[in-house]
Amino acid sequence: MINRILTMFAEAKDLITKRLRNDDTYIEIAYIDSLCDESKISEAIFVPFSRNQKPFQEIVEFSSEFKPVHEMTEWTSSLLRGYVLVHINGKYYSYDASRNIRIETQTTQVESSIQGPQLALTEDLKDGLNLIRNRYPEPSLAVEERTLGTVSKTRIAILFDNRKVNSKVLKNVQKKLLEINSDMLHSAGEVVRELVGNRKQLFPTTLISERPDRISNSIAQGKIVILMHGSMFGIILPVTFFDLMNSMDDQYEGFWMSRTLLIMRYFSVLLTVTLPAMYISIVSYNPELFRVQLAFSIAGSRSAVPYPSFIEVLVMLFMIEMLVEASVRLPRYIGSTGTTVGGLILGQAAQQAGLVSSIMIIVTSVVAITNFVIPNNAMAFAIRFLKYPLILLAVFYGITGVCIGMFIYFVYLSSIRSFGVPYFRLHGKLTRSAEGDLGQVSST
Amino acid sequence: MNRYYYYSFLYVLLINIMMFVPNILIQNRFTGGVSSMLLAIPFGTMLVLVFSSSMTKFPGKAVPEILYERYPRWFVTPVMWVLASIYLLGSIIVLVAFSVVINRFYNPDTSSTIVLYLLIAACIYCATRTTLSLLFILEMLIIINAPLVVFVLGKALFTSDLDWDAMHTVANYVTVKPNLDSFAAATYIFSGYLNLSILNRALPPNFRLKHRWIIPLVGTLAMFTSVFIPIGFHGTEGVDEYLFIWSITADSMKMEFGFIERVLFLYLILYLNLTLLFTTFGWHKAMEFLKSTSKSYKPELDADKTPILNWVICGSFGLLTIIYSIVVDEKQNYNIAGKWLVIRFFTEVISAIWIFWLAYRVRSKSKSKSKINVKEQTESK
Amino acid sequence: MRRLISLVLFTLMFGIILGGCGFKDIDKRFFVVAAGIDESGNPNKPFRVTLRLAVTSPKIEPGAGKSQIETIEAKTIAEGVRELKAYVDKELDFGHCKIFMLGEKLARTEMTQALNWMTRRRDIQMIANVSIGKPSAEAILQIQPKTERYPGNTLFLSFGKEGTDSSYTLSEYVFGLRKRLTEKGIDPVLPIIVSERDTYRISQVGLFNKKKLVTTLKPEETQLYNQITKTYLKSSLGGNVEDDPYVLTVGKIRSNYNIKNGPQGKPVVQMIIRINGLLEEAPKMVFEKDWTPIEQELGRQYSKAVVQLLKKFQRYGVDPVGFGIRYRATHYSGGDKTWQDWQRMYPNIDFDVQTHVTIEGTGLIK
């Protein structure tokens, strides 16, 4: 065995091969040192083998930790995953001794919740499965495991509830997973990109989440979850636009306020998308839309600004986008300084220098703040982009252009399908007694 | 109740303003408009019910499929062409009329053709989407716009500037004999049911039309508000002087405490949405009718990829609209709308009767079949 | 293929866009806040157009509202406005013009042309206020009230409902004026703005027949007219009962009228007015008295005043309340006949006014 393995691998110092013999047995073992936990190996193999209280072959046969390996083709892949290969009496076994380096903290970082569970997924697949199984103790929970990436061989698990899952969607996902043909896959985002296929898709059609509660909820709704080894995030699919606008807190907090917040969230999406464009079109095409007082004060504060309104808007938007971008990249304690300097001082100075009008400062801040309200990061990015085409339309067509642009966005949204499921559709049934309102279409 | 059915009914009902229906009825207010309206209510409701309940006999099938199954190809194809051109012309009239309205009130300094081109581009994109996507967008827009409609109507009804005496005066002319023009215009309010001729594909097989009382109720409400509110605002005589009667009426309302003061702008946004929706659906229907004439055509509700044919057909629709807008001026467009309403009225009646007859045959056939089955069974026993 | 189509569309669209575009920033526009139209007396250029333009400034404080007045004489109004553009450095914008003023002299001769211009122009709001300037529109526009926070505010607030709520002020919108000008059975009324040193007084109305100003009403008559045509008007009602002066603040007033055939077959306008209010001025210890005779006496005096006012309307041959349209609505007899009947009847119709006053309380003291 050892000779064969040595021919399969390139020269690697951490590939350890040993031939051992005790009183009655002769074994060959091979493992990759850097991937394995030495103590695990000595505990499971070296110690029992050298003590030889029981015949080692029996130990191997009875223990569930040693899995028989039937094909030679599996050798390299199991070695590369941190397994120890054992050859004993013409039979081959693998033993999982992998050592994972991972972040130990398990609190949620990206999707924080105020009073919901604070536990997040970890980068280890097994721990992730453990967390979800605990939250979803149902026999119908199916777990499929496979590897992705011809080189990275990332292990992923596909979880779904056997009884609730939409078989059409499941087949679609399985087919797409098989079609993935990429060397390296390390993050959930890459997998999503490969899965969705359409590179120019503007809106996210999957939900990337680190929250086990969210994942188990989705499984209960009949959705499919893909967990990935080495990534803290699970992929939930298929999702709708409204799922992405929902935060977990909406389900944990009181009815009235969470509904009000939800409405405000949609309203702020509307604001963040249309406000800059509306500013341009009202200021430059239809100032009669404002009340007289407002129109005069805007006209007054704009009178010092030498540029047309859209340049003013673009300057301010560029500034705020860079500010947001910078504060994401900066370490946390410098980040706040950056926002203060940028937001407060620059804004104030720009207005006093007559580069922008004071109303524009308000518009810009509203646009930025309302964008942060969106609970999902991928969605927030998509929506952040939406305002730019509208600005273009506003420059040429005024309010008409903005409205037409919004209409096109709506049509685009409703023509998106997330793995065959309509993306932008209100719930299938409004009342419980309603029959299915559309034939041939599934709603989850 | 199937909400998508009612949504499609609603948007056509609301678009009547862009179709010059109030203008025609107001023009005829002393010469039979009111009685035509009254007559149109039972007649329109009847057409709706006959057509819709007949269509439920053909679950999941649109009009092209129904006809092609029963008649020879050379006979059905011209019918499809006629239907497609009627829908197309209707949408073009609305689109051109609205581009003029936009030009007057929103972008006075640009020419209306520029706005029209943007509208056309948007409609080409939207009409090429799948039928299913269009249904979702329909629901969304109706839900977004419904509060606006209610607001504008409420604002109109509860303002002290509304002169009820003027409305009463016009209503007195109910005894005048109805005429065809106003009758055809008034029945247009109900004509949203024709959407079923394509949308029936998307409806579930067990579709039954519930809450039928909504149809006459909402239709009557829409018809009377769209004619009588302008009369209340501008008097029995002055109302006839305005070209864009509802835009002017909306401009006559004032929101003292609103974020914006002029109701006109709300109204224009509302009708921009409705016009886009109407044209999108009109072109989509026309496109489906045209596509059905090809032999290799298979009806598809939610195709994964937009066929190139869609783009070609809708693109040529757009081109036709541009040509129309160049050839036809504002005044001619108004006259054509009046004629279109009459032609549409007759096609509507014919198609309703036709489908009803087919449905009747299907039912009697299935009855006789079941009778035969029963006989056979008893014989075999 | 798809890329080609989008490319063609894109170039098509932008090629056209670049041709012309209405992009004009707010600070490059001169907002007209009030426009006045006078008769110039010059037969070649009969119209004198005065525009009050807002000079905007970033500061908003009392007295900071500055404006610029431009006047021109022209053959037509539209020409005048076009010529005025040459006098100013920015584009004139009528979008915020809420006040249109006709000079008294113009109103007494001819006003349809001015109104036609207003309704035909698309950027003039239908909810702009129309009024009459006395002695002339130009004189009124020249006044610059000292407390104005932004130009034109005083006039906007006087007519709007947000500001003062005077029972002497009537506001008429463009669409309303047009309705009254065209409608058979109701005639136009416009408020008259009178200049008083640095400020305005709006307490009178002018009555029009279908063409021109016929007469003006005194302030008391104006209030009376406002009271009978509106509900919920904060106003007052005064009268003497047994030599004691009484003043009632009206909380709610509603009038109902219909036209009936009187006892001798002569048509009668029957008007019933219901007034609810609190006493504002009254002799001491009125609380202890029986209110019924007071109410009746006040009502009687009020009815008398109303009948006088209605007779005045009749005398001048105008119908600002809208009895005619009410008659058309309720006495339909086919075609245009009703209207002709009414025109025959109105000059010698009788008025029967009954007022029911209800005193709701005596204020805070007995």
mmCIF file of C-alpha atoms in Angstrom, chain A residues 36-256:
data_model
loop_
_atom_site.group_PDB
_atom_site.id
_atom_site.type_symbol
_atom_site.label_atom_id
_atom_site.label_comp_id
_atom_site.label_asym_id
_atom_site.label_seq_id
_atom_site.Cartn_x
_atom_site.Cartn_y
_atom_site.Cartn_z
ATOM 1 C CA CYS A 36 -4.088 15.083 11.604
ATOM 2 C CA ASP A 37 -4.178 15.217 15.294
ATOM 3 C CA GLU A 38 -1.209 13.088 16.431
ATOM 4 C CA SER A 39 -2.712 12.391 19.806
ATOM 5 C CA LYS A 40 -5.832 10.977 18.199
ATOM 6 C CA ILE A 41 -3.755 8.629 16.110
ATOM 7 C CA SER A 42 -1.640 7.379 18.935
ATOM 8 C CA GLU A 43 -4.698 6.895 21.093
ATOM 9 C CA ALA A 44 -6.579 4.937 18.513
ATOM 10 C CA ILE A 45 -3.843 3.092 16.698
ATOM 11 C CA PHE A 46 -0.378 3.154 18.212
ATOM 12 C CA VAL A 47 -1.305 2.494 21.833
ATOM 13 C CA PRO A 48 -3.755 -0.385 21.329
ATOM 14 C CA PHE A 49 -1.508 -1.818 18.684
ATOM 15 C CA SER A 50 1.612 -1.874 20.791
ATOM 16 C CA ARG A 51 -0.140 -3.045 23.932
ATOM 17 C CA ASN A 52 -1.932 -5.694 22.000
ATOM 18 C CA GLN A 53 -4.351 -6.621 24.797
ATOM 19 C CA LYS A 54 -6.869 -7.498 22.164
ATOM 20 C CA PRO A 55 -5.975 -8.492 18.656
ATOM 21 C CA PHE A 56 -5.760 -5.255 16.726
ATOM 22 C CA GLN A 57 -7.731 -6.649 13.853
ATOM 23 C CA GLU A 58 -10.730 -7.142 16.135
ATOM 24 C CA ILE A 59 -10.530 -3.605 17.392
ATOM 25 C CA VAL A 60 -10.555 -2.331 13.876
ATOM 26 C CA GLU A 61 -13.434 -4.506 12.826
ATOM 27 C CA PHE A 62 -15.649 -3.710 15.785
ATOM 28 C CA SER A 63 -15.007 -0.059 16.126
ATOM 29 C CA SER A 64 -17.293 2.172 14.130
ATOM 30 C CA GLU A 65 -14.564 4.744 13.842
ATOM 31 C CA PHE A 66 -12.668 2.597 11.407
ATOM 32 C CA LYS A 67 -14.466 2.604 8.122
ATOM 33 C CA PRO A 68 -13.643 0.034 5.536
ATOM 34 C CA VAL A 69 -12.241 1.403 2.300
ATOM 35 C CA HIS A 70 -13.084 -0.689 -0.688
ATOM 36 C CA GLU A 71 -11.741 1.252 -3.602
ATOM 37 C CA MET A 72 -8.233 2.355 -4.219
ATOM 38 C CA THR A 73 -9.541 5.571 -5.708
ATOM 39 C CA GLU A 74 -10.762 6.677 -2.315
ATOM 40 C CA TRP A 75 -7.313 6.552 -0.814
ATOM 41 C CA THR A 76 -6.020 9.917 -1.789
ATOM 42 C CA SER A 77 -9.243 11.757 -1.043
ATOM 43 C CA SER A 78 -9.508 10.328 2.439
ATOM 44 C CA LEU A 79 -5.872 10.981 3.158
ATOM 45 C CA LEU A 80 -6.338 14.543 2.028
ATOM 46 C CA ARG A 81 -9.239 15.012 4.359
ATOM 47 C CA GLY A 82 -7.162 14.067 7.365
ATOM 48 C CA TYR A 83 -7.963 10.377 7.552
ATOM 49 C CA VAL A 84 -5.489 7.719 8.499
ATOM 50 C CA LEU A 85 -5.346 4.771 6.145
ATOM 51 C CA VAL A 86 -4.749 1.410 7.751
ATOM 52 C CA HIS A 87 -3.874 -1.725 5.877
ATOM 53 C CA ILE A 88 -4.415 -4.883 7.843
ATOM 54 C CA ASN A 89 -4.501 -8.367 6.506
ATOM 55 C CA GLY A 90 -5.357 -7.332 2.996
ATOM 56 C CA LYS A 91 -8.187 -5.033 4.130
ATOM 57 C CA TYR A 92 -8.114 -1.259 4.138
ATOM 58 C CA TYR A 93 -9.649 1.002 6.737
ATOM 59 C CA SER A 94 -9.790 4.710 7.234
ATOM 60 C CA TYR A 95 -9.816 6.488 10.550
ATOM 61 C CA ASP A 96 -10.826 10.123 10.991
ATOM 62 C CA ALA A 97 -8.056 11.897 12.854
ATOM 63 C CA SER A 98 -8.480 15.265 11.246
ATOM 64 C CA ARG A 99 -7.500 18.335 13.128
ATOM 65 C CA ASN A 100 -9.385 21.513 12.352
ATOM 66 C CA ILE A 101 -8.187 24.943 13.068
ATOM 67 C CA ARG A 102 -11.151 27.199 13.567
ATOM 68 C CA ILE A 103 -12.385 30.242 15.332
ATOM 69 C CA GLU A 104 -13.644 29.235 18.692
ATOM 70 C CA THR A 105 -16.118 32.028 19.289
ATOM 71 C CA GLN A 106 -19.587 30.992 18.471
ATOM 72 C CA THR A 107 -21.535 34.195 18.851
ATOM 73 C CA THR A 108 -23.257 35.748 15.894
ATOM 74 C CA GLN A 109 -21.243 38.434 14.164
ATOM 75 C CA VAL A 110 -23.077 39.418 11.055
ATOM 76 C CA GLU A 111 -26.710 38.860 11.849
ATOM 77 C CA SER A 112 -26.961 39.927 15.412
ATOM 78 C CA SER A 113 -30.197 39.656 17.214
ATOM 79 C CA ILE A 114 -31.181 41.457 20.371
ATOM 80 C CA GLN A 115 -32.935 38.749 22.272
ATOM 81 C CA GLY A 116 -32.743 35.776 19.955
ATOM 82 C CA PRO A 117 -30.186 32.981 20.240
ATOM 83 C CA GLN A 118 -26.648 34.284 20.072
ATOM 84 C CA LEU A 119 -25.064 31.109 18.792
ATOM 85 C CA ALA A 120 -23.639 31.041 15.293
ATOM 86 C CA LEU A 121 -22.562 28.235 13.021
ATOM 87 C CA THR A 122 -18.904 27.300 13.199
ATOM 88 C CA GLU A 123 -16.493 26.531 10.466
ATOM 89 C CA ASP A 124 -16.655 22.854 11.242
ATOM 90 C CA LEU A 125 -19.280 20.912 9.353
ATOM 91 C CA LYS A 126 -19.920 18.480 12.156
ATOM 92 C CA ASP A 127 -20.536 21.181 14.692
ATOM 93 C CA GLY A 128 -22.900 22.827 12.277
ATOM 94 C CA LEU A 129 -24.846 19.634 11.800
ATOM 95 C CA ASN A 130 -24.917 19.200 15.529
ATOM 96 C CA LEU A 131 -26.393 22.672 16.039
ATOM 97 C CA ILE A 132 -29.076 22.109 13.462
ATOM 98 C CA ARG A 133 -29.971 18.596 14.514
ATOM 99 C CA ASN A 134 -30.443 19.917 18.016
ATOM 100 C CA ARG A 135 -32.797 22.574 16.803
ATOM 101 C CA TYR A 136 -34.581 20.301 14.429
ATOM 102 C CA PRO A 137 -34.981 16.924 16.089
ATOM 103 C CA GLU A 138 -37.077 15.322 13.408
ATOM 104 C CA PRO A 139 -36.478 11.948 11.830
ATOM 105 C CA SER A 140 -37.415 13.375 8.488
ATOM 106 C CA LEU A 141 -34.337 15.609 8.356
ATOM 107 C CA ALA A 142 -32.241 14.352 5.488
ATOM 108 C CA VAL A 143 -28.513 15.026 5.273
ATOM 109 C CA GLU A 144 -26.664 14.458 2.039
ATOM 110 C CA GLU A 145 -22.939 14.872 1.982
ATOM 111 C CA ARG A 146 -20.741 15.504 -0.981
ATOM 112 C CA THR A 147 -17.627 17.366 -1.967
ATOM 113 C CA LEU A 148 -17.314 20.371 -4.201
ATOM 114 C CA GLY A 149 -14.375 21.711 -6.106
ATOM 115 C CA THR A 150 -11.987 19.501 -8.030
ATOM 116 C CA VAL A 151 -9.019 20.724 -6.034
ATOM 117 C CA SER A 152 -10.335 22.111 -2.791
ATOM 118 C CA LYS A 153 -12.641 19.131 -2.249
ATOM 119 C CA THR A 154 -14.715 21.110 0.181
ATOM 120 C CA ARG A 155 -17.155 18.973 2.076
ATOM 121 C CA ILE A 156 -20.714 20.214 2.008
ATOM 122 C CA ALA A 157 -23.902 18.875 3.501
ATOM 123 C CA ILE A 158 -27.341 19.332 1.982
ATOM 124 C CA LEU A 159 -30.063 19.411 4.592
ATOM 125 C CA PHE A 160 -33.770 19.330 4.050
ATOM 126 C CA ASP A 161 -36.914 17.972 5.541
ATOM 127 C CA ASN A 162 -37.864 14.929 3.565
ATOM 128 C CA ARG A 163 -41.580 15.441 3.953
ATOM 129 C CA LYS A 164 -41.741 19.150 3.371
ATOM 130 C CA VAL A 165 -39.199 19.768 0.680
ATOM 131 C CA ASN A 166 -40.377 20.622 -2.802
ATOM 132 C CA SER A 167 -39.017 17.755 -4.879
ATOM 133 C CA LYS A 168 -38.811 19.861 -8.020
ATOM 134 C CA VAL A 169 -36.611 22.402 -6.306
ATOM 135 C CA LEU A 170 -34.513 19.669 -4.718
ATOM 136 C CA LYS A 171 -33.853 18.038 -8.071
ATOM 137 C CA ASN A 172 -33.001 21.379 -9.548
ATOM 138 C CA VAL A 173 -30.500 22.083 -6.779
ATOM 139 C CA GLN A 174 -28.938 18.638 -6.969
ATOM 140 C CA LYS A 175 -28.545 18.967 -10.672
ATOM 141 C CA LYS A 176 -26.921 22.344 -10.346
ATOM 142 C CA LEU A 177 -24.563 21.092 -7.636
ATOM 143 C CA LEU A 178 -23.400 18.336 -9.953
ATOM 144 C CA GLU A 179 -22.795 20.863 -12.676
ATOM 145 C CA ILE A 180 -20.433 22.924 -10.547
ATOM 146 C CA ASN A 181 -17.093 22.712 -12.175
ATOM 147 C CA SER A 182 -14.678 24.810 -10.279
ATOM 148 C CA ASP A 183 -11.281 24.179 -8.732
ATOM 149 C CA MET A 184 -11.416 26.047 -5.505
ATOM 150 C CA LEU A 185 -14.436 26.763 -3.360
ATOM 151 C CA HIS A 186 -13.968 28.293 0.039
ATOM 152 C CA SER A 187 -16.844 30.529 0.890
ATOM 153 C CA ALA A 188 -20.581 30.269 0.732
ATOM 154 C CA GLY A 189 -20.620 33.200 -1.635
ATOM 155 C CA GLU A 190 -18.611 31.290 -4.236
ATOM 156 C CA VAL A 191 -20.936 28.317 -4.029
ATOM 157 C CA VAL A 192 -23.927 30.601 -4.429
ATOM 158 C CA ARG A 193 -22.409 32.191 -7.477
ATOM 159 C CA GLU A 194 -21.795 28.813 -9.044
ATOM 160 C CA LEU A 195 -25.279 27.623 -8.130
ATOM 161 C CA VAL A 196 -27.166 30.592 -9.461
ATOM 162 C CA GLY A 197 -25.267 30.510 -12.704
ATOM 163 C CA ASN A 198 -26.363 33.905 -13.929
ATOM 164 C CA ARG A 199 -23.416 36.135 -13.230
ATOM 165 C CA LYS A 200 -25.348 39.315 -13.889
ATOM 166 C CA GLN A 201 -28.211 38.525 -11.556
ATOM 167 C CA LEU A 202 -28.719 41.663 -9.527
ATOM 168 C CA PHE A 203 -30.626 40.349 -6.559
ATOM 169 C CA PRO A 204 -29.529 37.503 -4.319
ATOM 170 C CA THR A 205 -31.677 34.430 -4.830
ATOM 171 C CA THR A 206 -30.227 32.570 -1.875
ATOM 172 C CA LEU A 207 -29.934 33.568 1.703
ATOM 173 C CA ILE A 208 -26.555 33.227 3.349
ATOM 174 C CA SER A 209 -26.997 32.969 7.079
ATOM 175 C CA GLU A 210 -24.911 32.179 10.102
ATOM 176 C CA ARG A 211 -27.854 31.643 12.401
ATOM 177 C CA PRO A 212 -28.787 28.063 13.251
ATOM 178 C CA ASP A 213 -32.260 29.204 14.298
ATOM 179 C CA ARG A 214 -32.858 30.773 10.938
ATOM 180 C CA ILE A 215 -31.590 27.671 9.178
ATOM 181 C CA SER A 216 -33.771 25.310 11.157
ATOM 182 C CA ASN A 217 -36.775 27.572 10.608
ATOM 183 C CA SER A 218 -36.131 27.466 6.898
ATOM 184 C CA ILE A 219 -35.856 23.702 6.926
ATOM 185 C CA ALA A 220 -39.204 23.584 8.651
ATOM 186 C CA GLN A 221 -40.600 25.727 5.846
ATOM 187 C CA GLY A 222 -39.502 23.138 3.327
ATOM 188 C CA LYS A 223 -36.385 24.911 2.192
ATOM 189 C CA ILE A 224 -33.019 23.396 1.424
ATOM 190 C CA VAL A 225 -29.900 24.302 3.349
ATOM 191 C CA ILE A 226 -26.342 23.803 2.234
ATOM 192 C CA LEU A 227 -23.685 23.789 4.923
ATOM 193 C CA MET A 228 -20.061 24.034 4.061
ATOM 194 C CA HIS A 229 -16.991 22.837 5.803
ATOM 195 C CA GLY A 230 -14.697 25.732 6.470
ATOM 196 C CA SER A 231 -17.314 28.404 6.216
ATOM 197 C CA MET A 232 -19.357 29.877 9.022
ATOM 198 C CA PHE A 233 -22.299 30.417 6.750
ATOM 199 C CA GLY A 234 -25.076 28.216 5.538
ATOM 200 C CA ILE A 235 -26.901 28.753 2.282
ATOM 201 C CA ILE A 236 -30.669 28.725 2.388
ATOM 202 C CA LEU A 237 -32.594 28.286 -0.812
ATOM 203 C CA PRO A 238 -34.938 28.962 -2.475
ATOM 204 C CA VAL A 239 -35.795 32.331 -1.006
ATOM 205 C CA THR A 240 -38.063 35.182 -1.945
ATOM 206 C CA PHE A 241 -37.494 38.895 -1.810
ATOM 207 C CA PHE A 242 -39.537 39.072 1.348
ATOM 208 C CA ASP A 243 -37.435 36.438 3.125
ATOM 209 C CA LEU A 244 -34.408 38.575 2.498
ATOM 210 C CA MET A 245 -36.076 41.607 3.975
ATOM 211 C CA ASN A 246 -36.941 39.722 7.122
ATOM 212 C CA SER A 247 -34.730 39.711 10.157
ATOM 213 C CA MET A 248 -34.917 37.027 12.837
ATOM 214 C CA ASP A 249 -35.895 39.625 15.393
ATOM 215 C CA ASP A 250 -39.178 40.104 13.607
ATOM 216 C CA GLN A 251 -40.203 36.716 14.862
ATOM 217 C CA TYR A 252 -38.908 37.190 18.363
ATOM 218 C CA GLU A 253 -40.355 40.583 19.175
ATOM 219 C CA GLY A 254 -43.885 41.782 19.775
ATOM 220 C CA PHE A 255 -46.443 41.833 17.014
ATOM 221 C CA TRP A 256 -47.196 45.518 16.554
#
